[in-house]
Coordinates of C-alpha atoms in Angstrom, one line a residue:
M22 CA 0.0 0.0 0.0
H23 CA 1.3 3.5 -0.8
D24 CA -0.2 5.0 2.4
D25 CA 1.7 3.1 5.0
M26 CA 1.1 5.4 8.0
Q27 CA -1.1 3.1 10.1
P28 CA 1.8 1.6 12.2
V29 CA 3.2 4.9 13.3
R30 CA -0.3 6.3 14.0
L31 CA -1.1 3.3 16.2
L32 CA 2.3 3.6 17.9
Q33 CA 1.6 7.3 18.6
L34 CA -1.9 6.5 20.1
D35 CA -0.3 3.8 22.3
K36 CA 2.2 6.3 23.7
C37 CA -0.6 8.8 24.3
L38 CA -2.7 6.4 26.3
K39 CA 0.2 5.0 28.3
D40 CA 1.1 8.6 29.1
G41 CA -2.3 9.4 30.3
Q42 CA -3.3 11.7 27.4
I43 CA -6.9 10.7 27.1
P44 CA -8.4 11.4 24.6
C45 CA -5.2 11.5 22.5
R46 CA -4.8 14.6 20.4
W47 CA -1.2 15.6 20.2
V48 CA 1.3 12.9 19.0
P49 CA 4.9 13.5 20.0
D50 CA 7.0 11.9 17.1
L51 CA 5.4 13.0 13.9
G52 CA 6.2 16.2 12.2
Y53 CA 9.9 15.1 12.2
G54 CA 9.9 14.8 16.0
Y55 CA 8.3 18.2 16.8
G56 CA 4.8 16.7 17.2
Y57 CA 1.5 17.8 15.8
P58 CA -2.3 17.4 16.5
L59 CA -3.0 14.4 14.5
F60 CA -6.0 13.0 16.4
I61 CA -7.6 16.3 16.6
F62 CA -8.2 16.0 12.9
Y63 CA -7.7 12.3 12.0
S64 CA -10.7 10.1 12.8
P65 CA -9.6 8.0 15.8
L66 CA -12.0 5.1 16.5
A67 CA -10.3 2.4 14.3
Y68 CA -7.1 3.2 16.0
Y69 CA -8.6 2.9 19.5
V70 CA -10.0 -0.6 18.6
M71 CA -6.6 -1.7 17.2
E72 CA -5.0 -0.3 20.3
I73 CA -7.2 -2.7 22.4
I74 CA -6.0 -5.5 20.2
H75 CA -2.3 -4.4 20.8
L76 CA -2.8 -4.2 24.6
T77 CA -3.8 -7.9 24.6
G78 CA -0.3 -8.7 23.6
F79 CA -0.1 -8.4 19.9
S80 CA 2.5 -6.4 18.1
I81 CA 1.7 -3.1 16.5
L82 CA 1.9 -4.5 12.9
T83 CA -0.1 -7.7 13.8
S84 CA -2.8 -5.5 15.6
I85 CA -3.3 -3.5 12.4
K86 CA -3.7 -6.7 10.3
I87 CA -6.2 -8.1 12.8
G88 CA -7.9 -4.8 12.7
F89 CA -8.4 -5.1 9.0
I90 CA -9.6 -8.7 9.3
F91 CA -12.1 -7.5 11.9
S92 CA -13.4 -4.8 9.8
F93 CA -13.9 -7.3 6.9
I94 CA -16.0 -9.4 9.2
F95 CA -17.9 -6.5 10.7
S96 CA -19.0 -5.0 7.5
G97 CA -19.9 -8.4 6.1
L98 CA -22.1 -9.1 9.2
T99 CA -23.7 -5.6 9.1
M100 CA -24.5 -5.9 5.5
F101 CA -26.0 -9.4 6.1
L102 CA -28.2 -8.0 8.8
F103 CA -29.5 -5.2 6.6
G104 CA -29.8 -7.4 3.5
K105 CA -31.7 -10.0 5.6
A106 CA -34.1 -7.4 6.8
L107 CA -34.8 -6.5 3.2
W108 CA -34.5 -9.8 1.2
G109 CA -34.4 -12.6 3.7
K110 CA -31.5 -14.8 4.9
L111 CA -30.3 -15.9 1.4
G112 CA -30.6 -12.4 0.0
G113 CA -28.7 -11.1 3.0
L114 CA -25.9 -13.5 2.3
V115 CA -25.7 -12.5 -1.2
S116 CA -25.6 -8.8 -0.4
S117 CA -22.9 -9.5 2.2
A118 CA -20.8 -11.3 -0.3
F119 CA -21.1 -8.6 -2.8
Y120 CA -20.2 -6.0 -0.1
V121 CA -17.1 -7.8 1.2
Y122 CA -15.8 -8.7 -2.3
A123 CA -16.3 -5.3 -4.0
P124 CA -13.2 -4.3 -6.0
Y125 CA -13.0 -0.9 -4.4
R126 CA -12.7 -2.5 -1.0
A127 CA -9.6 -4.4 -2.1
A128 CA -8.1 -0.9 -3.3
D129 CA -9.0 0.5 0.2
V130 CA -6.9 -2.1 1.9
Y131 CA -4.1 -3.3 -0.4
S132 CA -3.5 -0.1 -2.4
R133 CA -4.5 2.8 -0.2
G134 CA -4.4 1.3 3.3
A135 CA -7.4 3.7 4.2
V136 CA -8.1 2.5 7.6
G137 CA -10.8 4.9 8.5
E138 CA -12.8 4.6 5.2
F139 CA -12.5 0.9 5.3
W140 CA -14.0 0.7 8.8
A141 CA -16.7 3.2 7.9
L142 CA -18.1 0.7 5.4
G143 CA -19.1 -1.5 8.3
F144 CA -21.3 1.4 9.8
M145 CA -23.2 2.4 6.8
P146 CA -25.4 -0.6 6.5
L147 CA -25.7 -0.8 10.3
I148 CA -27.1 2.7 10.4
L149 CA -29.6 1.8 7.6
W150 CA -30.6 -1.3 9.4
A151 CA -30.9 0.5 12.8
I152 CA -33.2 3.1 11.2
Q153 CA -35.4 0.4 9.6
N154 CA -35.7 -1.4 12.9
F155 CA -36.6 1.8 14.7
I156 CA -39.4 2.8 12.3
K157 CA -40.7 -0.6 11.1
N158 CA -40.7 -2.4 14.4
S159 CA -40.6 -0.1 17.4
P160 CA -38.6 2.9 18.8
S161 CA -37.6 0.5 21.8
K162 CA -34.6 1.1 23.9
K163 CA -32.6 -1.6 22.1
N164 CA -33.3 0.0 18.6
G165 CA -32.7 3.5 20.0
L166 CA -29.4 2.5 21.5
L167 CA -28.3 0.7 18.3
L168 CA -29.1 3.8 16.3
S169 CA -27.2 6.1 18.6
L170 CA -24.1 3.9 18.7
S171 CA -24.0 3.2 14.9
I172 CA -24.1 6.9 14.1
T173 CA -21.4 7.5 16.8
G174 CA -19.3 4.9 15.3
L175 CA -19.5 6.4 11.8
L176 CA -18.8 10.0 13.2
L177 CA -15.7 8.8 14.9
T178 CA -14.5 6.4 12.2
H179 CA -14.4 8.6 9.1
N180 CA -15.8 12.1 9.0
L181 CA -15.8 12.5 5.2
T182 CA -17.8 9.2 4.9
F183 CA -20.3 10.6 7.4
I184 CA -20.7 13.8 5.4
A185 CA -21.1 11.8 2.1
F186 CA -23.6 9.4 3.8
S187 CA -25.7 11.9 5.7
P188 CA -28.1 12.7 2.8
V189 CA -28.6 8.9 2.4
I190 CA -29.5 8.6 6.1
V191 CA -32.0 11.5 5.8
V192 CA -33.6 10.3 2.5
W193 CA -33.8 6.6 3.8
T194 CA -35.4 7.8 7.1
L195 CA -38.0 9.9 5.2
L196 CA -38.8 7.0 2.9
L197 CA -39.5 4.7 5.7
L198 CA -41.5 7.3 7.6
H199 CA -43.7 7.8 4.6
F200 CA -44.2 4.2 3.8
Y201 CA -45.0 3.1 7.3
K202 CA -46.9 6.4 8.0
K203 CA -45.1 7.0 11.2
W204 CA -44.3 10.6 11.0
N205 CA -45.0 10.9 14.8
Y206 CA -41.7 8.9 15.3
I207 CA -39.6 12.0 14.3
P208 CA -39.2 13.3 17.9
K209 CA -38.1 9.9 19.0
L210 CA -35.6 9.6 16.2
V211 CA -34.2 13.0 17.1
I212 CA -33.8 12.0 20.8
S213 CA -32.0 8.9 19.6
V214 CA -29.6 10.9 17.5
I215 CA -28.7 13.5 20.0
P216 CA -26.5 11.2 22.1
A217 CA -24.5 10.3 18.9
F218 CA -23.5 13.9 18.4
C219 CA -22.7 14.4 22.1
L220 CA -20.7 11.2 22.4
S221 CA -18.5 12.2 19.4
A222 CA -18.1 15.9 20.3
F223 CA -14.7 15.4 21.9
Y224 CA -13.5 14.8 18.4
T225 CA -15.9 16.7 16.1
L226 CA -15.9 20.0 17.9
P227 CA -12.1 20.6 17.7
L228 CA -12.1 19.2 14.2
V229 CA -14.6 21.9 13.1
F230 CA -13.4 24.8 15.1
E231 CA -9.5 24.3 15.1
K232 CA -9.0 23.6 11.4
Q233 CA -7.7 27.1 10.9
Y234 CA -4.7 26.3 13.1
V235 CA -3.2 23.9 10.6
H236 CA -2.1 24.1 7.0
I237 CA -5.4 22.6 5.9
D238 CA -5.1 24.5 2.5
T239 CA -2.4 22.0 1.4
M240 CA -5.0 19.2 1.6
T241 CA -7.1 20.8 -1.2
S242 CA -4.5 22.2 -3.6
G243 CA -1.9 20.7 -6.0
Y244 CA -2.2 17.0 -6.2
F245 CA -5.1 17.0 -3.8
N246 CA -7.3 19.3 -5.9
Y247 CA -10.5 17.3 -6.8
L248 CA -10.4 18.4 -10.4
A249 CA -7.4 16.1 -11.0
H250 CA -9.2 13.0 -9.8
F251 CA -12.4 12.5 -11.6
V252 CA -12.7 9.2 -13.2
S253 CA -14.0 8.0 -16.6
L254 CA -16.8 5.7 -17.4
S255 CA -14.4 3.2 -18.9
Q256 CA -12.5 3.1 -15.5
L257 CA -15.7 2.5 -13.6
F258 CA -17.2 -0.1 -15.9
F259 CA -14.8 -1.7 -18.3
R260 CA -11.1 -1.1 -17.5
G261 CA -9.7 -4.3 -16.1
H262 CA -6.2 -2.9 -15.0
W263 CA -5.4 -3.6 -11.4
G264 CA -2.5 -1.7 -9.7
F265 CA -1.1 -0.8 -6.4
G266 CA -0.2 2.8 -7.3
S267 CA -1.9 6.2 -6.7
S268 CA -4.5 8.3 -8.3
E269 CA -3.1 10.5 -11.0
L270 CA -4.3 13.2 -13.5
G271 CA -6.2 11.6 -16.4
P272 CA -7.6 8.1 -17.0
F273 CA -4.5 6.1 -16.7
D274 CA -4.3 5.8 -12.9
D275 CA -2.3 2.9 -11.4
L276 CA -5.2 2.5 -8.9
S277 CA -8.3 0.7 -9.9
F278 CA -11.7 2.4 -9.6
S279 CA -13.7 -0.5 -11.1
I280 CA -17.3 -1.0 -9.8
G281 CA -16.8 -4.6 -10.8
V282 CA -18.5 -6.4 -13.7
I283 CA -20.5 -8.7 -11.5
H284 CA -21.7 -5.7 -9.4
W285 CA -23.0 -3.5 -12.2
L286 CA -24.4 -6.4 -14.0
I287 CA -26.5 -7.4 -11.0
L288 CA -27.7 -3.9 -10.7
F289 CA -29.2 -3.9 -14.2
I290 CA -30.5 -7.5 -13.7
S291 CA -32.3 -6.3 -10.6
I292 CA -33.9 -3.4 -12.5
I293 CA -35.0 -5.7 -15.4
L294 CA -36.4 -8.2 -12.9
L295 CA -38.5 -5.5 -11.2
I296 CA -39.8 -4.2 -14.5
F297 CA -41.0 -7.6 -15.7
N298 CA -42.3 -8.7 -12.3
R299 CA -43.7 -5.5 -11.0
K300 CA -47.4 -6.9 -11.2
K301 CA -46.4 -10.0 -9.2
I302 CA -44.8 -8.0 -6.3
K303 CA -47.3 -7.2 -3.7
N304 CA -44.8 -5.5 -1.3
K305 CA -44.6 -1.9 -2.6
L306 CA -41.7 -1.2 -0.3
S307 CA -39.6 -3.3 -2.7
F308 CA -40.3 -0.7 -5.4
L309 CA -39.2 2.1 -3.0
I310 CA -36.1 0.2 -1.9
L311 CA -35.1 -0.5 -5.5
S312 CA -35.7 3.0 -6.6
F313 CA -33.8 4.4 -3.7
F314 CA -30.7 2.3 -4.1
T315 CA -30.7 2.6 -8.0
G316 CA -30.9 6.3 -7.6
L317 CA -28.0 6.2 -5.0
F318 CA -26.0 4.1 -7.6
F319 CA -26.3 6.6 -10.5
G320 CA -26.0 9.6 -8.1
S321 CA -22.7 8.4 -6.6
I322 CA -21.4 7.4 -10.1
F323 CA -22.2 10.9 -11.4
L324 CA -20.3 12.6 -8.5
T325 CA -17.1 10.6 -9.5
H326 CA -17.3 12.0 -13.1
S327 CA -16.2 15.3 -14.3
K328 CA -19.8 16.1 -15.5
S329 CA -20.5 16.8 -11.9
T330 CA -18.0 19.6 -11.6
F331 CA -20.7 22.2 -11.2
I332 CA -22.0 20.4 -8.1
W333 CA -18.4 20.4 -6.7
Q334 CA -18.0 24.1 -7.4
T335 CA -21.3 25.0 -5.9
L336 CA -20.9 23.0 -2.7
T337 CA -17.4 24.3 -1.8
F338 CA -17.1 22.1 1.3
M339 CA -16.8 19.1 -1.1
K340 CA -13.3 20.1 -1.9
Y341 CA -12.2 18.4 1.3
F342 CA -13.2 15.1 -0.2
Q343 CA -10.1 15.5 -2.4
F344 CA -10.9 12.5 -4.5
P345 CA -14.3 12.3 -6.2
W346 CA -13.9 8.6 -6.5
R347 CA -14.5 8.4 -2.7
F348 CA -18.1 8.3 -3.6
L349 CA -17.6 4.8 -4.8
I350 CA -18.4 3.8 -1.2
L351 CA -21.9 4.7 -1.9
T352 CA -21.8 2.8 -5.2
I353 CA -20.7 -0.5 -3.7
L354 CA -23.3 0.0 -0.9
S355 CA -26.1 0.3 -3.4
T356 CA -25.0 -2.5 -5.7
S357 CA -24.5 -4.8 -2.7
V358 CA -27.9 -4.1 -1.3
L359 CA -29.6 -4.7 -4.7
A360 CA -27.7 -7.8 -5.3
G361 CA -30.0 -9.6 -2.9
F362 CA -33.2 -8.5 -4.8
P363 CA -33.2 -11.4 -7.3
I364 CA -33.2 -13.9 -4.5
F365 CA -36.1 -12.1 -2.8
L366 CA -38.2 -12.6 -6.0
L367 CA -37.5 -16.3 -6.0
K368 CA -38.3 -16.8 -2.2
S369 CA -41.4 -18.9 -3.1
N370 CA -39.1 -21.4 -4.8
R371 CA -36.7 -22.6 -2.1
K372 CA -34.4 -24.8 -4.3
L373 CA -34.2 -22.2 -7.1
S374 CA -33.4 -19.4 -4.6
I375 CA -30.5 -21.5 -3.1
L376 CA -29.2 -22.3 -6.5
Y377 CA -29.1 -18.7 -7.7
A378 CA -27.7 -17.4 -4.4
S379 CA -24.9 -19.9 -4.5
L380 CA -24.2 -19.0 -8.1
L381 CA -24.1 -15.3 -7.3
I382 CA -21.9 -15.7 -4.2
F383 CA -19.5 -18.0 -6.1
S384 CA -19.3 -15.6 -9.1
V385 CA -18.5 -12.5 -7.0
I386 CA -15.8 -14.5 -5.1
F387 CA -14.4 -16.2 -8.2
F388 CA -14.0 -12.9 -10.1
N389 CA -12.9 -10.6 -7.3
A390 CA -11.0 -12.7 -4.7
R391 CA -7.8 -12.4 -6.8
L392 CA -7.8 -8.6 -6.1
F393 CA -7.5 -9.2 -2.4
R394 CA -3.7 -9.6 -2.1
P395 CA -0.8 -7.3 -1.2
T396 CA 1.6 -6.2 -3.8
R397 CA 4.3 -8.1 -2.0
Y398 CA 4.9 -9.9 1.3
I399 CA 7.5 -8.2 3.6
D400 CA 8.9 -10.0 6.7
I401 CA 9.4 -7.1 9.1
N402 CA 8.7 -6.6 12.8
D403 CA 7.9 -3.6 15.0
Q404 CA 11.5 -2.9 15.9
Q405 CA 12.5 -2.8 12.2
K406 CA 9.5 -0.8 11.2
F407 CA 10.2 1.9 13.9
S408 CA 14.0 2.4 13.2
G409 CA 16.4 3.7 10.6
Q410 CA 15.0 4.9 7.3
N411 CA 11.6 3.3 8.0
W412 CA 11.2 5.5 11.1
E413 CA 12.4 8.7 9.3
Y414 CA 10.0 8.1 6.5
Q415 CA 7.0 7.6 8.8
I416 CA 7.7 10.7 11.0
T417 CA 8.0 12.9 7.9
A418 CA 5.3 11.5 5.5
S419 CA 2.2 13.7 5.0
I420 CA 3.9 16.3 7.3
Y421 CA 1.9 19.1 5.7
D422 CA -1.5 17.6 6.6
Y423 CA -1.6 18.7 10.2
L424 CA 1.3 21.0 10.4
P425 CA 0.5 23.9 12.7
I426 CA -0.1 27.1 10.7
F427 CA 2.5 28.9 12.9
A428 CA 5.2 26.9 11.2
K429 CA 5.9 28.7 7.8
A430 CA 7.2 25.4 6.3
P431 CA 7.9 21.8 7.5
P432 CA 11.3 21.2 9.2
A433 CA 14.2 20.2 7.0
K434 CA 15.8 18.0 9.7
P435 CA 14.8 16.0 12.7
A436 CA 14.0 17.8 15.9
P437 CA 16.9 18.1 18.5
Q438 CA 16.8 15.8 21.4
I439 CA 17.1 18.6 23.9
P440 CA 16.1 22.3 24.0
Q441 CA 18.3 24.7 22.1
I442 CA 20.1 27.7 23.7
L443 CA 19.6 30.6 21.3
D444 CA 21.6 33.2 23.4
G445 CA 23.0 33.7 26.8
D446 CA 24.9 31.1 28.8
S447 CA 22.8 28.1 30.0
Q448 CA 23.2 24.4 30.5
I449 CA 20.4 21.8 30.2
I450 CA 20.7 19.8 33.4
Q451 CA 17.7 17.6 32.8
F452 CA 15.0 17.1 30.1
Q453 CA 12.1 14.8 29.7
K454 CA 9.6 14.6 26.8
G455 CA 6.1 13.1 27.1
T456 CA 3.4 12.9 24.5
D457 CA 1.9 16.3 25.0
W458 CA 4.4 17.8 27.5
Q459 CA 8.1 18.6 28.1
K460 CA 9.9 19.5 31.2
G461 CA 13.4 20.0 32.5
K462 CA 16.1 21.9 34.6
I463 CA 18.1 24.8 33.1
V464 CA 21.0 26.5 34.9
T465 CA 21.5 30.0 33.5
T466 CA 24.8 31.9 34.3
T467 CA 24.0 35.2 32.4
P468 CA 21.3 37.6 33.4
T469 CA 18.9 36.0 30.8
S470 CA 19.0 33.2 28.3
T471 CA 16.6 32.4 25.4
I472 CA 15.6 28.7 25.2
Q473 CA 13.8 27.1 22.3
L474 CA 12.0 23.8 22.8
P475 CA 11.8 21.1 20.1
L476 CA 8.0 21.6 20.0
F477 CA 5.7 23.2 17.6
Y478 CA 3.3 25.7 19.1
Y479 CA -0.4 25.0 19.0
P480 CA -3.2 26.6 20.9
G481 CA -3.6 25.1 24.3
F482 CA 0.1 24.9 25.1
K483 CA 1.0 26.6 28.4
L484 CA 4.4 27.1 30.0
W485 CA 5.4 27.3 33.6
L486 CA 8.8 28.4 34.9
N487 CA 9.6 27.8 38.5
G488 CA 6.0 27.2 39.2
Q489 CA 4.7 30.3 37.6
E490 CA 2.9 30.5 34.2
I491 CA 4.9 32.7 31.9
P492 CA 4.4 34.1 28.4
F493 CA 6.4 32.7 25.5
N494 CA 7.1 33.4 21.8
Y495 CA 6.6 31.3 18.8
Q496 CA 7.4 34.0 16.1
N497 CA 10.0 32.1 14.3
E498 CA 10.4 30.1 11.0
L499 CA 9.1 26.7 12.5
G500 CA 6.7 28.3 15.1
L501 CA 8.6 26.6 18.0
I502 CA 7.9 27.5 21.6
T503 CA 10.7 29.8 22.7
F504 CA 11.1 31.6 26.2
Q505 CA 13.6 33.3 28.4
T506 CA 15.1 32.1 31.7
P507 CA 16.7 34.3 34.4
S508 CA 20.0 33.7 36.1
G509 CA 20.1 30.7 38.3
Q510 CA 18.4 27.2 38.3
N511 CA 15.2 27.1 36.5
D512 CA 12.6 24.3 36.4
F513 CA 10.1 24.6 33.4
I514 CA 7.2 22.4 32.2
V515 CA 5.2 23.0 29.0
K516 CA 1.9 21.1 28.5
M517 CA -0.9 21.1 26.1
T518 CA -4.1 22.1 28.0
K519 CA -7.8 22.0 27.0
T520 CA -8.9 25.0 25.0
P521 CA -12.6 26.1 25.5
V522 CA -13.6 24.0 22.3
R523 CA -11.8 20.9 23.6
L524 CA -13.2 21.2 27.0
T525 CA -16.7 21.7 25.7
G526 CA -16.3 18.7 23.3
D527 CA -15.1 16.5 26.3
I528 CA -17.9 17.7 28.6
L529 CA -20.5 17.0 25.9
S530 CA -19.1 13.5 25.3
L531 CA -19.5 12.7 29.0
L532 CA -23.0 14.1 28.9
G533 CA -23.6 11.9 25.9
L534 CA -22.6 8.9 27.9
L535 CA -24.9 10.0 30.8
L536 CA -27.8 10.6 28.3
L537 CA -27.2 7.2 26.8
F538 CA -27.5 5.6 30.2
I539 CA -30.6 7.5 31.2
L540 CA -32.4 6.8 27.9
Y541 CA -31.5 3.1 27.3
V542 CA -30.3 1.5 30.5

């Protein structure tokens, strides 16, 4: 995979939690050793799950592999549950197989290493299933809890997927409310959703209100400008090339964006079957479901194509998606759901439905299983991964993504191991570095001395000298925390504290837990 940052991110989270930084926001080693606010902006849930795996005794690298495997199982299970609710058990199995073996999923894992997006695929069908249970069956405590937790999961797993999926949630909810004539459930739905936004507030509030403090402009310009990454219809439907490279300008990417021949064929088969069997189908909900997911298929495909440029230009926030082909997550969701529809039509003939279900499952595995393989196998352990050139690559890769705005440019060399004495005569007697703090002892023999810490400034950092909070300066090329010491022995400590936004987010998350307990326990 060309985005091989998962190991170092998990290592940083592990260091945070063991250092007592909960929730983890500032990581100490990235940014060439100066640290930066990775988990203020990068969706954290998948890494917390992999950290739990790591804490049971597995290595960092093995924990990530187990995490990917778990996500495969999780998404297959959630799609089965949703498909079963729509089409029955056999239909659910077919939908699950199509979801797990969609070509874009192979690109997500083996080419891109997109942990957050890959995990988010498990929450999308879970949310749709939870909404259906809530409206069709009853707004019970169990269904309300499931809805709250599934939305929380998506919010904390991949924020871009949540934004892309939000219109789907709204339309699906309105469709079911209309069909079942249960508009009086709207207040209960709102009450079930409130805890989700509260629970995730520790992450979402700083994400929204602190983005101006990092070089976020670099994430939407140059290579990351969405205009360079639209895909052609041939890439979506016909191009058979499979590569492990990256998305490039033009239609010759070394990264596949294929929907999958089996996937788009089953879509058109489902539409044809509905047209020719519409008089036989008494369940009118089937028409609504098919129309909804067919519309979702064509709508998501349209957003990946350059013909949709006017939408991207009108909805300016969409530039943060960077790659229009991200909307393939909705394409594979829709085709996978619809894959179970032909089995639903055959439910009166048990033997025939089993035969066709087996044929579809075998076909999608036979055609697509070959894609689910790494470009090569590397025998490497944690120690090798986090040392030498491997380590230097990981702490500098994607450095601009979350580089504090106070640094005019990324550092050209690693951060020094100890504070630097810029002027005056001082000696560093002691120095310790945690995940979001640094402290030490400095003996100054001149009237004053200027000290520069190997630490980027970011809102929330405070400095205490000899027990008293003091002002400091960060008006330098790298935006490093710089302060003055008086003559004599000086004890200093600098630590990231909670800004009002972070504190509010943390409090809301705690209130969300309390609200969840009050409503559903």
